[in-house]
Tab-separated table of C-alpha atoms in Angstrom:
chain	number	residue	atom	x	y	z
A	7	MET	CA	-77.628	-123.985	38.497
A	8	ARG	CA	-76.292	-120.606	37.381
A	9	ILE	CA	-78.965	-118.043	36.585
A	10	ARG	CA	-78.186	-114.953	34.496
A	11	LYS	CA	-80.519	-112.223	33.378
A	12	ALA	CA	-80.486	-110.376	30.058
A	13	ASP	CA	-82.710	-107.744	28.512
A	14	PHE	CA	-83.865	-108.481	24.952
A	15	LEU	CA	-87.663	-108.469	24.571
A	16	LEU	CA	-90.094	-110.367	22.379
A	17	ASP	CA	-93.592	-108.892	22.041
A	18	MET	CA	-96.306	-110.934	20.326
A	19	ARG	CA	-100.035	-110.332	19.822
A	20	ARG	CA	-102.554	-112.830	18.581
A	21	THR	CA	-106.315	-113.156	18.571
A	22	PHE	CA	-107.866	-116.528	19.380
A	23	ARG	CA	-111.464	-117.512	18.701
A	24	ALA	CA	-112.183	-118.605	22.254
A	25	PRO	CA	-113.105	-116.862	25.500
A	26	PRO	CA	-110.296	-115.625	27.800
A	27	SER	CA	-111.216	-118.194	30.463
A	28	LEU	CA	-110.472	-121.080	28.084
A	29	VAL	CA	-107.250	-119.523	26.779
A	30	PHE	CA	-106.150	-118.951	30.397
A	31	GLU	CA	-106.808	-122.626	31.208
A	32	THR	CA	-104.534	-123.738	28.371
A	33	PHE	CA	-101.622	-122.082	30.218
A	34	THR	CA	-102.465	-123.558	33.626
A	35	ARG	CA	-103.662	-127.149	33.108
A	36	ALA	CA	-100.954	-129.727	32.409
A	37	GLU	CA	-103.238	-131.878	30.250
A	38	LEU	CA	-103.822	-128.869	27.984
A	39	LEU	CA	-100.201	-127.638	28.020
A	40	ARG	CA	-99.208	-131.096	26.804
A	41	ARG	CA	-101.338	-130.574	23.693
A	42	TRP	CA	-99.839	-127.283	22.467
A	43	MET	CA	-96.797	-125.898	24.325
A	44	CYS	CA	-94.026	-126.627	21.808
A	45	PRO	CA	-92.748	-125.269	18.491
A	46	HIS	CA	-94.122	-126.496	15.165
A	47	GLY	CA	-92.987	-130.070	14.463
A	48	TYR	CA	-92.033	-130.762	18.087
A	49	THR	CA	-93.971	-132.906	20.538
A	50	VAL	CA	-94.499	-132.476	24.268
A	51	ARG	CA	-93.344	-135.604	26.097
A	52	THR	CA	-94.508	-134.483	29.536
A	53	ALA	CA	-96.047	-131.407	31.106
A	54	HIS	CA	-96.565	-130.627	34.771
A	55	ALA	CA	-98.269	-127.559	36.230
A	56	ASP	CA	-98.968	-126.445	39.787
A	57	ALA	CA	-100.935	-123.374	38.745
A	58	ARG	CA	-100.813	-121.114	41.773
A	59	ILE	CA	-98.585	-118.192	42.658
A	60	GLY	CA	-95.215	-119.738	43.509
A	61	GLY	CA	-96.211	-123.069	41.968
A	62	GLY	CA	-94.010	-124.617	39.331
A	63	PHE	CA	-94.356	-125.952	35.832
A	64	ARG	CA	-92.129	-128.147	33.675
A	65	ILE	CA	-92.390	-129.029	29.996
A	66	GLU	CA	-90.307	-131.677	28.272
A	67	MET	CA	-90.423	-131.488	24.497
A	68	GLN	CA	-88.775	-133.356	21.646
A	69	SER	CA	-87.599	-131.964	18.312
A	70	PRO	CA	-88.386	-133.705	15.012
A	71	GLU	CA	-84.780	-135.009	15.116
A	72	GLY	CA	-85.389	-136.625	18.515
A	73	VAL	CA	-83.491	-134.080	20.637
A	74	GLY	CA	-85.071	-133.414	24.021
A	75	TYR	CA	-85.451	-129.973	25.597
A	76	GLU	CA	-86.804	-129.066	29.019
A	77	VAL	CA	-88.067	-125.750	30.333
A	78	ALA	CA	-89.255	-125.112	33.875
A	79	GLY	CA	-90.349	-122.159	35.914
A	80	ARG	CA	-92.773	-120.658	38.375
A	81	TYR	CA	-96.117	-118.929	38.215
A	82	LEU	CA	-95.219	-115.462	39.549
A	83	GLU	CA	-98.527	-113.654	39.110
A	84	MET	CA	-102.012	-114.896	38.210
A	85	ARG	CA	-105.279	-113.045	37.723
A	86	ALA	CA	-107.694	-115.398	36.000
A	87	PRO	CA	-108.666	-115.010	33.230
A	88	GLU	CA	-106.652	-111.916	32.305
A	89	LEU	CA	-103.007	-112.190	33.428
A	90	LEU	CA	-100.231	-114.743	33.847
A	91	VAL	CA	-96.599	-113.964	34.636
A	92	LEU	CA	-94.164	-116.886	34.529
A	93	SER	CA	-90.458	-117.327	35.059
A	94	CYS	CA	-88.822	-119.705	32.562
A	95	ILE	CA	-85.452	-121.427	32.694
A	96	TRP	CA	-84.284	-123.757	29.925
A	97	GLU	CA	-82.340	-126.740	31.170
A	98	LYS	CA	-79.220	-128.430	29.786
A	99	GLY	CA	-78.876	-128.775	26.039
A	100	HIS	CA	-80.520	-125.463	25.154
A	101	GLY	CA	-78.548	-122.381	24.114
A	102	MET	CA	-80.103	-120.413	26.974
A	103	ALA	CA	-79.748	-123.100	29.656
A	104	GLY	CA	-79.700	-121.660	33.167
A	105	ILE	CA	-80.871	-118.188	32.151
A	106	GLU	CA	-84.071	-116.957	33.742
A	107	THR	CA	-86.538	-115.162	31.486
A	108	ILE	CA	-89.977	-113.767	32.250
A	109	VAL	CA	-93.118	-114.351	30.185
A	110	ARG	CA	-96.070	-112.011	30.723
A	111	VAL	CA	-99.367	-113.010	29.086
A	112	GLU	CA	-102.284	-110.571	29.086
A	113	LEU	CA	-105.675	-111.781	27.855
A	114	SER	CA	-108.619	-109.544	27.011
A	115	ALA	CA	-112.037	-110.274	25.564
A	116	GLN	CA	-112.667	-108.954	22.064
A	117	GLY	CA	-116.298	-109.906	21.603
A	118	SER	CA	-116.304	-113.722	21.693
A	119	ASP	CA	-112.549	-113.806	20.897
A	120	THR	CA	-109.472	-113.265	23.053
A	121	LEU	CA	-106.589	-110.934	22.340
A	122	LYS	CA	-103.367	-112.389	23.758
A	123	VAL	CA	-100.499	-109.952	24.325
A	124	MET	CA	-97.295	-111.716	25.349
A	125	THR	CA	-93.992	-110.157	26.365
A	126	HIS	CA	-91.005	-112.467	26.823
A	127	SER	CA	-88.169	-110.569	28.520
A	128	GLY	CA	-84.628	-111.484	29.480
A	129	LEU	CA	-83.550	-112.984	26.155
A	130	LEU	CA	-79.789	-112.824	25.514
A	131	GLY	CA	-79.727	-111.201	22.102
A	132	GLU	CA	-81.388	-110.775	18.742
A	133	HIS	CA	-80.643	-114.384	17.706
A	134	GLU	CA	-82.356	-115.786	20.823
A	135	ARG	CA	-85.243	-113.338	20.391
A	136	ALA	CA	-85.762	-114.534	16.800
A	137	ASP	CA	-85.506	-118.207	17.836
A	138	HIS	CA	-88.090	-117.712	20.570
A	139	GLU	CA	-90.371	-115.806	18.195
A	140	GLN	CA	-90.300	-118.769	15.813
A	141	GLY	CA	-90.907	-121.234	18.654
A	142	TRP	CA	-93.751	-119.249	20.195
A	143	SER	CA	-95.346	-118.701	16.767
A	144	GLY	CA	-95.478	-122.459	16.204
A	145	ALA	CA	-96.776	-123.044	19.722
A	146	PHE	CA	-99.542	-120.472	19.235
A	147	ASP	CA	-100.476	-122.159	15.941
A	148	ASN	CA	-100.771	-125.386	17.977
A	149	LEU	CA	-102.883	-123.536	20.547
A	150	ALA	CA	-105.255	-122.221	17.849
A	151	GLY	CA	-105.722	-125.799	16.625
A	152	LEU	CA	-106.356	-127.046	20.165
A	153	LEU	CA	-108.939	-124.338	20.796
A	154	ALA	CA	-110.718	-125.350	17.578
A	155	ARG	CA	-110.803	-128.979	18.754
A	156	LEU	CA	-112.117	-127.909	22.158
A	157	GLY	CA	-115.247	-126.506	20.569
A	158	GLY	CA	-114.685	-123.125	18.986
A	159	PRO	CA	-113.392	-122.113	15.561
A	160	GLY	CA	-110.049	-121.614	17.350
A	161	SER	CA	-108.081	-120.113	14.519
A	162	GLY	CA	-105.817	-117.387	15.743
A	163	THR	CA	-104.672	-114.400	13.755
A	164	SER	CA	-101.728	-112.122	14.430
A	165	ALA	CA	-102.846	-108.694	15.516
């Protein structure tokens, strides 16, 4: 597999109505990833997570049209419940297949809520940055809904 690096950044902030420990778990437990980690309208077919530094993850998702996409990577840094750094590589069929990107997620308590600050680096250009912003926005909407079902109000707002 050929891996290239690029340097466009996507920065996103969102507040979730859940404690940082629960939000952190949604990034590290496969059974929770399966319930939210895909764009709006997509479904997660499978999710695997070995949540430890150097451990891997893999998500297989399906578009509303039935097209499958797979992303995999490694947990590079973890400080529960405040920091996750992941490498991500899309597999065949995606416009960024074989290109390693880095996702940094910082979580901080804001009263009983959590502020999530995410930076996704290594995107190829403005088009890919915009596509990933749309995908992550839908995924974070899914996450807000999951958090609500797990016991809190869960609705997230952009900060």
